[in-house]
Short mmCIF file of C-alpha atoms in Angstrom, two decimals:
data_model
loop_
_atom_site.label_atom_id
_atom_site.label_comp_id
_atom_site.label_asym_id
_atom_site.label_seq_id
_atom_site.Cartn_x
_atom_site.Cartn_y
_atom_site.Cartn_z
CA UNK O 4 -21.79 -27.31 -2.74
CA UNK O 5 -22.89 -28.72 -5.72
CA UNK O 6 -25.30 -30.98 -4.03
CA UNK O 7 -26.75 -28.03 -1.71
CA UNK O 8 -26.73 -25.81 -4.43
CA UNK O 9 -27.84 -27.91 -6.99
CA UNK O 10 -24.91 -26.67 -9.34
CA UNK O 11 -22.58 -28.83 -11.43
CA UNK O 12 -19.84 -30.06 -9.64
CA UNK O 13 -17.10 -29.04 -13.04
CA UNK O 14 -18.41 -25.23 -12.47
CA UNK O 15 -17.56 -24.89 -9.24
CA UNK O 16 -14.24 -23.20 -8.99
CA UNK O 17 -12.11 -22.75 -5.26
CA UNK O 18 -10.71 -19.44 -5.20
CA UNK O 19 -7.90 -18.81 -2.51
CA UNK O 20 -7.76 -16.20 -0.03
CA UNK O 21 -4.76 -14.57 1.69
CA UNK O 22 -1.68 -13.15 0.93
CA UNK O 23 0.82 -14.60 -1.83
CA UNK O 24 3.42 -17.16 -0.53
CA UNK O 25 6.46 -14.45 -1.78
CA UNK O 26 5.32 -12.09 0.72
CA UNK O 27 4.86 -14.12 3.55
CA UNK O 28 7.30 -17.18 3.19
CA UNK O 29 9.94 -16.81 5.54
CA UNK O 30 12.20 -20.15 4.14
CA UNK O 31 13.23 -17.33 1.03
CA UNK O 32 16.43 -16.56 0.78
CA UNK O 33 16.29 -14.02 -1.59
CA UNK O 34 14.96 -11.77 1.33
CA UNK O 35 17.09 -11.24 3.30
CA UNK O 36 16.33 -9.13 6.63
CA UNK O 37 17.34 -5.45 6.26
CA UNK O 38 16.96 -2.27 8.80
CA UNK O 39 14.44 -0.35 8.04
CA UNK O 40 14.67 2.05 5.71
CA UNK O 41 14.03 5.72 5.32
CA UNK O 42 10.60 5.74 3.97
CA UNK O 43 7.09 5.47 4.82
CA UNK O 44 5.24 3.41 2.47
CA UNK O 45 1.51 3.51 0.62
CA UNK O 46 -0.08 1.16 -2.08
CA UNK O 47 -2.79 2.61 -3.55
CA UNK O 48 -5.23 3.90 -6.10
CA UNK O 49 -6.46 7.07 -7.31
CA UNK O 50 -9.73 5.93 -6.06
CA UNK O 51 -10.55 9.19 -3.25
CA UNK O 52 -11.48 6.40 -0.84
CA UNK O 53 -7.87 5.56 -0.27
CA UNK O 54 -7.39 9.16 1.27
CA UNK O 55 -3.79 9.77 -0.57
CA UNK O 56 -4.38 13.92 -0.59
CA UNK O 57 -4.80 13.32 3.11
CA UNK O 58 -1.95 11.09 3.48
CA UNK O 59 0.66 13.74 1.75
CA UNK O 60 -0.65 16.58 3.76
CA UNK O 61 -0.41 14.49 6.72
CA UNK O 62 2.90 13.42 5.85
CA UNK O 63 3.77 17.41 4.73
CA UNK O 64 2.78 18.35 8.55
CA UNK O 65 5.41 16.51 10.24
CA UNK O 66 8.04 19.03 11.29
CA UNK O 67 11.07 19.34 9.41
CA UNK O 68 13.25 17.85 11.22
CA UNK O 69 11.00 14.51 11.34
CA UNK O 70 10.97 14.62 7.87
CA UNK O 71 14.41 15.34 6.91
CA UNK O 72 15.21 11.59 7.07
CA UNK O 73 12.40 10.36 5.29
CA UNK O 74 10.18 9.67 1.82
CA UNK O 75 6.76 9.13 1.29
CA UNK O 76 7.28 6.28 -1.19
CA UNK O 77 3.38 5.73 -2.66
CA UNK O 78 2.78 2.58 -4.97
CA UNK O 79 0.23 3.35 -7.79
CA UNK O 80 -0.87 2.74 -11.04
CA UNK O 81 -1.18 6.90 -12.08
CA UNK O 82 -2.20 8.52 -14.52
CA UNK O 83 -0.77 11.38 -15.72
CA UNK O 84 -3.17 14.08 -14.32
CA UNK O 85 -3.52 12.09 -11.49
CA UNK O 86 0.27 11.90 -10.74
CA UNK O 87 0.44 15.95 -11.17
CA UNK O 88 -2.38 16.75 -9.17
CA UNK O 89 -0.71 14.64 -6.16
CA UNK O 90 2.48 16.62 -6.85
CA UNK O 91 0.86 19.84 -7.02
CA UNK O 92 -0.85 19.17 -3.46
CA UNK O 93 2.10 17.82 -2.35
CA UNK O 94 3.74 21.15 -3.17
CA UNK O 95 1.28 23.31 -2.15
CA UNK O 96 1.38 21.79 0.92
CA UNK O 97 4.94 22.46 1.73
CA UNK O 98 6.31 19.19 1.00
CA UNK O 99 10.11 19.49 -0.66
CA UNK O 100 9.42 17.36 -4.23
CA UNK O 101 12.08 14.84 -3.11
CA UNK O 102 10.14 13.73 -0.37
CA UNK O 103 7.32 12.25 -2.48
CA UNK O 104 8.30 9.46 -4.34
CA UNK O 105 5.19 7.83 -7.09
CA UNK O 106 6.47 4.93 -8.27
CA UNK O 107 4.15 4.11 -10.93
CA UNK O 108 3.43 -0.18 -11.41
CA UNK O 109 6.03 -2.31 -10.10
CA UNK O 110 6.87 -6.05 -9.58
CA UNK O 111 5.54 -8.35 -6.58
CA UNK O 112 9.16 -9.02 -6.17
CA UNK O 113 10.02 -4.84 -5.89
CA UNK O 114 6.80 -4.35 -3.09
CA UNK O 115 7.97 -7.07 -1.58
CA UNK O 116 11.36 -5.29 -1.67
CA UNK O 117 9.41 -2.55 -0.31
CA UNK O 118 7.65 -3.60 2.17
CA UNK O 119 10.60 -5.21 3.82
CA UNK O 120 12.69 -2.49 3.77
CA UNK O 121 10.21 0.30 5.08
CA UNK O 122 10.18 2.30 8.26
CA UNK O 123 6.41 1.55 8.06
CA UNK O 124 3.64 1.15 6.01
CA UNK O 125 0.30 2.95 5.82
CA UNK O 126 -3.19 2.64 4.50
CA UNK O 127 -5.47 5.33 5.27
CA UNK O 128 -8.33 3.64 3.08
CA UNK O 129 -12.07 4.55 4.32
CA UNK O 130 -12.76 1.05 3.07
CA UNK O 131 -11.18 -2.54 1.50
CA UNK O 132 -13.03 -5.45 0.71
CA UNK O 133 -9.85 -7.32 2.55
CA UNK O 134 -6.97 -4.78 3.01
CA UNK O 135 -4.52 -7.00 1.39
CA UNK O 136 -1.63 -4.63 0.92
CA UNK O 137 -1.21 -4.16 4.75
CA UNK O 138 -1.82 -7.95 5.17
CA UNK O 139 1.43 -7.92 2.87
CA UNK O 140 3.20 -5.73 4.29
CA UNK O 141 2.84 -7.11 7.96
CA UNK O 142 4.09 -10.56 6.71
CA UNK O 143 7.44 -8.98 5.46
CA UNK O 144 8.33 -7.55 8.37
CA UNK O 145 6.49 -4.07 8.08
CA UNK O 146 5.10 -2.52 11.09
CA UNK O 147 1.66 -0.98 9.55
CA UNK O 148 -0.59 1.84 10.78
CA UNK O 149 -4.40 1.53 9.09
CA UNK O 150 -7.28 3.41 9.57
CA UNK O 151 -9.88 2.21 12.20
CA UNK O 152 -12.46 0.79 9.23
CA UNK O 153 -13.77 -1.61 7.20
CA UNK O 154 -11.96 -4.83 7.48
CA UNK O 155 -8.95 -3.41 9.01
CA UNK O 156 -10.02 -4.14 12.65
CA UNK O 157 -10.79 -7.95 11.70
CA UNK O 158 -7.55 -8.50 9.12
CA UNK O 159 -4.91 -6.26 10.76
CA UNK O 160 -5.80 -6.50 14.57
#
């Protein structure tokens, strides 16, 4: 490139793509394989293109029964008003307040935790510039659902 390009070679830096090796290297013991759990999992933003309002009133509209036995877990950096707006809609949607689960910021090792131990993951983002957090989750083990856009198609399949 720096030939092409005409740039100098020292300011030329290679930045890697793809998922971290702790969620996709299978020789780790410290993961070991687990059932899945009782939750559906989201990472996310506030950002409205991720779609979370839709994703706890879609959640909210499974029937009772369905949902008895499970959590929408959503990882999120939240602010405050944020956080009680989600658990206002949640509630006015019908959703018991046990079944909605914000965990705020946690550690690579805890998603990781996560997104082994799911009964699937979901991203209902209108667009990513990659979609790395289902990328993730499908290397640990996760059985994802995405919506139909943006790089989904080409990254998830």
């Amino acid at each position: 490139l720096a030939t092409v390009w005409g740039v100098e070679a020292k300011r030329i830096h290679s930045i890697g793509s793809g998922i971290d090796e702790l969620f996709s290297d299978a020789s780790n013991t410290e993961l070991a394989p687990t059932p899945p759990g009782n939750f559906v999992l989201s990472v996310g933003r506030s950002d409205p293109r991720k779609q979370t309002r839709k994703l706890i009133s879609s959640f909210s509209r499974l029937s009772p029964e369905e949902r008895s036995a499970l959590r929408l877990v959503i990882v999120c950096r939240l602010d405050n008003d944020t956080r009680n707006s989600w658990l206002k809609h949640a509630q006015d949607c019908g959703l018991p307040s046990d079944q909605l689960i914000l965990t705020g910021v946690i550690s690579d090792k805890e998603l990781r935790d996560l997104y082994s131990s799911c009964a699937v993951f979901v991203d209902t983002s209108l667009y990513e510039g990659f979609g790395l957090p289902a990328a993730e989750a499908i290397a640990c083990g996760a059985l994802a659902i995405t919506s139909n856009s943006s790089s989904f198609p080409e990254v998830i399949g």
